[in-house]
Amino acid sequence: MLAAIEAGGTKFVLAVGPAPDAITARLTIPTRDPATTLAEAAAWLASQGPIKGLGIGSFGPVELDPASPQWGFITTTPKPGWAGTDVARHLSAALGGVPVGFDTDVNAAALAEHAARGGAAGGSLAYITVGTGIGGGLVLDGRPVHGIAHPEVGHIFPRRHPEDRDFAGTCPHHGDCLEGLASGPAVMARWGASLSELGADHGAHAIVADYVAQACHVLFASVAVEEVVIGGGVAQTPGLVERIAARARELDAGYLPGGARHRIIAPRLGTDSGITGAMLLANAAAADA
Ligand code: ZN
């Protein structure tokens, strides 16, 4: 059995199954303090039968350097109680020392969306989640990108929309970075309602679409991904992904090589990208052991 955890700031999704694309049981638990939450996760997974590999896609920031003694930790998160939490090695030990694969939630989602495309093992793709926060994962030539830590697509700086000059932004670090301008809390802070509640003719849709489209353009222009998959709660607003795609084409203005092949799409796996990616991490960890 493979075991998987999508570790989020508000909930943990747990799953088990014989293969990455065959989840046979799952449970969602609220994210409380680390000791309680990790113990609850480990107890449920252990109750599902013998586990040969564990995969974790986690909220962050996280440490992904295998040479670091803090590998598998959530590092500097503002979430109370969670900074400096050993997640990967702690859960591996709690499950009898099972091999563990660990990555960001969005890199896990990117891996799963890449696998869901089928076909060649190579290829490139970015996964952006637009929800309570904004994050991004990258798969290039079939492999997740970590760099010196991991991508933080939510904290790039977009050009301000002409009808959105006065809002200071909600990011505690940067103010008007992408997350500070286009996340769910940023929408709520400006307009007092979610995009879905505002109605399709409200100007907020075009403003949010513009900012996310700029991020897609940056990904196309800097790392030349073929596809940007946009998930998360805000991205489930009807019509928003289509607006983002249309705006990105306008922004590019026909310039980028390969532009005609760029795609901006909703997740093929719906809301299951993250947990499926964690199953893939579990499978890889079991295979490497
Ligand atoms: Zn920021």
mmCIF file with all atom_site columns, C-alpha atoms in Angstrom, residues 63-172:
data_model
loop_
_atom_site.group_PDB
_atom_site.id
_atom_site.type_symbol
_atom_site.label_atom_id
_atom_site.label_alt_id
_atom_site.label_comp_id
_atom_site.label_asym_id
_atom_site.label_entity_id
_atom_site.label_seq_id
_atom_site.pdbx_PDB_ins_code
_atom_site.Cartn_x
_atom_site.Cartn_y
_atom_site.Cartn_z
_atom_site.occupancy
_atom_site.B_iso_or_equiv
_atom_site.pdbx_formal_charge
_atom_site.auth_seq_id
_atom_site.auth_comp_id
_atom_site.auth_asym_id
_atom_site.auth_atom_id
_atom_site.pdbx_PDB_model_num
ATOM 1   C CA . GLU A 1 63  ? 13.346 22.447 3.279   1.00 0.00 ? 63  GLU A CA 1
ATOM 2   C CA . LEU A 1 64  ? 13.987 20.225 0.247   1.00 0.00 ? 64  LEU A CA 1
ATOM 3   C CA . ASP A 1 65  ? 17.786 19.977 0.328   1.00 0.00 ? 65  ASP A CA 1
ATOM 4   C CA . PRO A 1 66  ? 18.493 16.282 1.051   1.00 0.00 ? 66  PRO A CA 1
ATOM 5   C CA . ALA A 1 67  ? 21.857 17.270 2.587   1.00 0.00 ? 67  ALA A CA 1
ATOM 6   C CA . SER A 1 68  ? 20.225 19.525 5.183   1.00 0.00 ? 68  SER A CA 1
ATOM 7   C CA . PRO A 1 69  ? 19.495 18.205 8.683   1.00 0.00 ? 69  PRO A CA 1
ATOM 8   C CA . GLN A 1 70  ? 16.208 20.075 8.309   1.00 0.00 ? 70  GLN A CA 1
ATOM 9   C CA . TRP A 1 71  ? 15.184 18.215 5.141   1.00 0.00 ? 71  TRP A CA 1
ATOM 10  C CA . GLY A 1 72  ? 11.447 17.533 5.307   1.00 0.00 ? 72  GLY A CA 1
ATOM 11  C CA . PHE A 1 73  ? 10.756 20.400 7.705   1.00 0.00 ? 73  PHE A CA 1
ATOM 12  C CA . ILE A 1 74  ? 8.216  23.177 7.350   1.00 0.00 ? 74  ILE A CA 1
ATOM 13  C CA . THR A 1 75  ? 10.585 26.089 7.962   1.00 0.00 ? 75  THR A CA 1
ATOM 14  C CA . THR A 1 76  ? 9.473  29.709 8.324   1.00 0.00 ? 76  THR A CA 1
ATOM 15  C CA . THR A 1 77  ? 5.701  29.592 7.944   1.00 0.00 ? 77  THR A CA 1
ATOM 16  C CA . PRO A 1 78  ? 3.686  32.310 9.682   1.00 0.00 ? 78  PRO A CA 1
ATOM 17  C CA . LYS A 1 79  ? 1.137  29.617 10.624  1.00 0.00 ? 79  LYS A CA 1
ATOM 18  C CA . PRO A 1 80  ? 1.185  29.593 14.449  1.00 0.00 ? 80  PRO A CA 1
ATOM 19  C CA . GLY A 1 81  ? 3.075  26.649 15.948  1.00 0.00 ? 81  GLY A CA 1
ATOM 20  C CA . TRP A 1 82  ? 4.225  25.177 12.621  1.00 0.00 ? 82  TRP A CA 1
ATOM 21  C CA . ALA A 1 83  ? 7.537  26.982 11.998  1.00 0.00 ? 83  ALA A CA 1
ATOM 22  C CA . GLY A 1 84  ? 10.457 24.558 12.297  1.00 0.00 ? 84  GLY A CA 1
ATOM 23  C CA . THR A 1 85  ? 8.258  21.433 12.281  1.00 0.00 ? 85  THR A CA 1
ATOM 24  C CA . ASP A 1 86  ? 9.818  18.122 11.260  1.00 0.00 ? 86  ASP A CA 1
ATOM 25  C CA . VAL A 1 87  ? 7.145  16.576 9.041   1.00 0.00 ? 87  VAL A CA 1
ATOM 26  C CA . ALA A 1 88  ? 8.795  13.987 6.791   1.00 0.00 ? 88  ALA A CA 1
ATOM 27  C CA . ARG A 1 89  ? 11.184 12.177 9.137   1.00 0.00 ? 89  ARG A CA 1
ATOM 28  C CA . HIS A 1 90  ? 8.701  12.386 12.021  1.00 0.00 ? 90  HIS A CA 1
ATOM 29  C CA . LEU A 1 91  ? 5.950  10.693 9.999   1.00 0.00 ? 91  LEU A CA 1
ATOM 30  C CA . SER A 1 92  ? 8.343  8.146  8.507   1.00 0.00 ? 92  SER A CA 1
ATOM 31  C CA . ALA A 1 93  ? 9.423  7.142  12.015  1.00 0.00 ? 93  ALA A CA 1
ATOM 32  C CA . ALA A 1 94  ? 5.823  7.061  13.238  1.00 0.00 ? 94  ALA A CA 1
ATOM 33  C CA . LEU A 1 95  ? 5.051  4.579  10.442  1.00 0.00 ? 95  LEU A CA 1
ATOM 34  C CA . GLY A 1 96  ? 7.939  2.253  11.253  1.00 0.00 ? 96  GLY A CA 1
ATOM 35  C CA . GLY A 1 97  ? 10.603 3.892  9.108   1.00 0.00 ? 97  GLY A CA 1
ATOM 36  C CA . VAL A 1 98  ? 8.846  3.762  5.726   1.00 0.00 ? 98  VAL A CA 1
ATOM 37  C CA . PRO A 1 99  ? 10.641 5.482  2.829   1.00 0.00 ? 99  PRO A CA 1
ATOM 38  C CA . VAL A 1 100 ? 9.260  8.972  2.359   1.00 0.00 ? 100 VAL A CA 1
ATOM 39  C CA . GLY A 1 101 ? 9.074  11.387 -0.565  1.00 0.00 ? 101 GLY A CA 1
ATOM 40  C CA . PHE A 1 102 ? 8.592  15.050 0.298   1.00 0.00 ? 102 PHE A CA 1
ATOM 41  C CA . ASP A 1 103 ? 7.902  18.132 -1.797  1.00 0.00 ? 103 ASP A CA 1
ATOM 42  C CA . THR A 1 104 ? 5.764  21.251 -1.846  1.00 0.00 ? 104 THR A CA 1
ATOM 43  C CA . ASP A 1 105 ? 2.017  20.823 -2.316  1.00 0.00 ? 105 ASP A CA 1
ATOM 44  C CA . VAL A 1 106 ? 2.231  22.667 -5.621  1.00 0.00 ? 106 VAL A CA 1
ATOM 45  C CA . ASN A 1 107 ? 5.200  20.673 -6.949  1.00 0.00 ? 107 ASN A CA 1
ATOM 46  C CA . ALA A 1 108 ? 3.232  17.522 -6.069  1.00 0.00 ? 108 ALA A CA 1
ATOM 47  C CA . ALA A 1 109 ? 0.220  18.895 -7.937  1.00 0.00 ? 109 ALA A CA 1
ATOM 48  C CA . ALA A 1 110 ? 2.436  19.782 -10.909 1.00 0.00 ? 110 ALA A CA 1
ATOM 49  C CA . LEU A 1 111 ? 3.830  16.231 -10.973 1.00 0.00 ? 111 LEU A CA 1
ATOM 50  C CA . ALA A 1 112 ? 0.328  14.764 -10.956 1.00 0.00 ? 112 ALA A CA 1
ATOM 51  C CA . GLU A 1 113 ? -0.926 17.069 -13.686 1.00 0.00 ? 113 GLU A CA 1
ATOM 52  C CA . HIS A 1 114 ? 2.160  16.236 -15.735 1.00 0.00 ? 114 HIS A CA 1
ATOM 53  C CA . ALA A 1 115 ? 1.477  12.512 -15.302 1.00 0.00 ? 115 ALA A CA 1
ATOM 54  C CA . ALA A 1 116 ? -2.211 13.018 -16.147 1.00 0.00 ? 116 ALA A CA 1
ATOM 55  C CA . ARG A 1 117 ? -1.232 14.390 -19.560 1.00 0.00 ? 117 ARG A CA 1
ATOM 56  C CA . GLY A 1 118 ? 0.109  10.963 -20.457 1.00 0.00 ? 118 GLY A CA 1
ATOM 57  C CA . GLY A 1 119 ? 2.483  10.557 -23.364 1.00 0.00 ? 119 GLY A CA 1
ATOM 58  C CA . ALA A 1 120 ? 6.138  11.465 -23.108 1.00 0.00 ? 120 ALA A CA 1
ATOM 59  C CA . ALA A 1 121 ? 8.043  11.391 -19.822 1.00 0.00 ? 121 ALA A CA 1
ATOM 60  C CA . GLY A 1 122 ? 9.653  14.768 -20.581 1.00 0.00 ? 122 GLY A CA 1
ATOM 61  C CA . GLY A 1 123 ? 7.834  17.994 -21.174 1.00 0.00 ? 123 GLY A CA 1
ATOM 62  C CA . SER A 1 124 ? 7.199  20.985 -18.979 1.00 0.00 ? 124 SER A CA 1
ATOM 63  C CA . LEU A 1 125 ? 4.357  22.381 -16.978 1.00 0.00 ? 125 LEU A CA 1
ATOM 64  C CA . ALA A 1 126 ? 3.630  24.826 -14.172 1.00 0.00 ? 126 ALA A CA 1
ATOM 65  C CA . TYR A 1 127 ? 0.872  24.473 -11.604 1.00 0.00 ? 127 TYR A CA 1
ATOM 66  C CA . ILE A 1 128 ? -0.397 27.618 -9.899  1.00 0.00 ? 128 ILE A CA 1
ATOM 67  C CA . THR A 1 129 ? -2.862 27.541 -7.047  1.00 0.00 ? 129 THR A CA 1
ATOM 68  C CA . VAL A 1 130 ? -4.926 30.675 -6.491  1.00 0.00 ? 130 VAL A CA 1
ATOM 69  C CA . GLY A 1 131 ? -6.738 30.456 -3.180  1.00 0.00 ? 131 GLY A CA 1
ATOM 70  C CA . THR A 1 132 ? -6.014 31.543 0.391   1.00 0.00 ? 132 THR A CA 1
ATOM 71  C CA . GLY A 1 133 ? -2.493 32.105 -0.903  1.00 0.00 ? 133 GLY A CA 1
ATOM 72  C CA . ILE A 1 134 ? -0.869 31.820 -4.309  1.00 0.00 ? 134 ILE A CA 1
ATOM 73  C CA . GLY A 1 135 ? 1.796  29.219 -4.945  1.00 0.00 ? 135 GLY A CA 1
ATOM 74  C CA . GLY A 1 136 ? 3.369  27.592 -7.939  1.00 0.00 ? 136 GLY A CA 1
ATOM 75  C CA . GLY A 1 137 ? 5.132  24.337 -8.748  1.00 0.00 ? 137 GLY A CA 1
ATOM 76  C CA . LEU A 1 138 ? 7.200  23.566 -11.816 1.00 0.00 ? 138 LEU A CA 1
ATOM 77  C CA . VAL A 1 139 ? 7.990  20.390 -13.708 1.00 0.00 ? 139 VAL A CA 1
ATOM 78  C CA . LEU A 1 140 ? 10.699 20.778 -16.360 1.00 0.00 ? 140 LEU A CA 1
ATOM 79  C CA . ASP A 1 141 ? 11.752 17.851 -18.553 1.00 0.00 ? 141 ASP A CA 1
ATOM 80  C CA . GLY A 1 142 ? 9.541  15.671 -16.376 1.00 0.00 ? 142 GLY A CA 1
ATOM 81  C CA . ARG A 1 143 ? 11.201 16.611 -13.081 1.00 0.00 ? 143 ARG A CA 1
ATOM 82  C CA . PRO A 1 144 ? 10.042 18.934 -10.271 1.00 0.00 ? 144 PRO A CA 1
ATOM 83  C CA . VAL A 1 145 ? 12.130 22.110 -9.962  1.00 0.00 ? 145 VAL A CA 1
ATOM 84  C CA . HIS A 1 146 ? 13.584 22.964 -6.561  1.00 0.00 ? 146 HIS A CA 1
ATOM 85  C CA . GLY A 1 147 ? 16.397 25.410 -7.207  1.00 0.00 ? 147 GLY A CA 1
ATOM 86  C CA . ILE A 1 148 ? 17.996 26.566 -3.978  1.00 0.00 ? 148 ILE A CA 1
ATOM 87  C CA . ALA A 1 149 ? 14.685 26.014 -2.141  1.00 0.00 ? 149 ALA A CA 1
ATOM 88  C CA . HIS A 1 150 ? 11.549 25.834 -4.293  1.00 0.00 ? 150 HIS A CA 1
ATOM 89  C CA . PRO A 1 151 ? 9.663  28.197 -6.595  1.00 0.00 ? 151 PRO A CA 1
ATOM 90  C CA . GLU A 1 152 ? 7.577  30.904 -4.903  1.00 0.00 ? 152 GLU A CA 1
ATOM 91  C CA . VAL A 1 153 ? 5.518  32.077 -7.833  1.00 0.00 ? 153 VAL A CA 1
ATOM 92  C CA . GLY A 1 154 ? 3.026  33.835 -5.543  1.00 0.00 ? 154 GLY A CA 1
ATOM 93  C CA . HIS A 1 155 ? 5.596  36.443 -4.576  1.00 0.00 ? 155 HIS A CA 1
ATOM 94  C CA . ILE A 1 156 ? 6.553  37.863 -7.961  1.00 0.00 ? 156 ILE A CA 1
ATOM 95  C CA . PHE A 1 157 ? 5.604  41.468 -8.658  1.00 0.00 ? 157 PHE A CA 1
ATOM 96  C CA . PRO A 1 158 ? 3.024  42.121 -11.367 1.00 0.00 ? 158 PRO A CA 1
ATOM 97  C CA . ARG A 1 159 ? 2.485  45.454 -13.113 1.00 0.00 ? 159 ARG A CA 1
ATOM 98  C CA . ARG A 1 160 ? -0.432 47.220 -11.439 1.00 0.00 ? 160 ARG A CA 1
ATOM 99  C CA . HIS A 1 161 ? -3.782 47.171 -13.210 1.00 0.00 ? 161 HIS A CA 1
ATOM 100 C CA . PRO A 1 162 ? -4.869 50.733 -14.153 1.00 0.00 ? 162 PRO A CA 1
ATOM 101 C CA . GLU A 1 163 ? -8.133 50.354 -12.206 1.00 0.00 ? 163 GLU A CA 1
ATOM 102 C CA . ASP A 1 164 ? -6.361 48.949 -9.158  1.00 0.00 ? 164 ASP A CA 1
ATOM 103 C CA . ARG A 1 165 ? -3.772 51.564 -8.280  1.00 0.00 ? 165 ARG A CA 1
ATOM 104 C CA . ASP A 1 166 ? -4.739 52.376 -4.695  1.00 0.00 ? 166 ASP A CA 1
ATOM 105 C CA . PHE A 1 167 ? -4.930 49.006 -2.981  1.00 0.00 ? 167 PHE A CA 1
ATOM 106 C CA . ALA A 1 168 ? -1.776 48.370 -0.917  1.00 0.00 ? 168 ALA A CA 1
ATOM 107 C CA . GLY A 1 169 ? -1.988 44.559 -1.110  1.00 0.00 ? 169 GLY A CA 1
ATOM 108 C CA . THR A 1 170 ? -2.249 41.955 1.638   1.00 0.00 ? 170 THR A CA 1
ATOM 109 C CA . CYS A 1 171 ? 1.132  40.194 1.612   1.00 0.00 ? 171 CYS A CA 1
ATOM 110 C CA . PRO A 1 172 ? 2.769  40.755 5.016   1.00 0.00 ? 172 PRO A CA 1
#
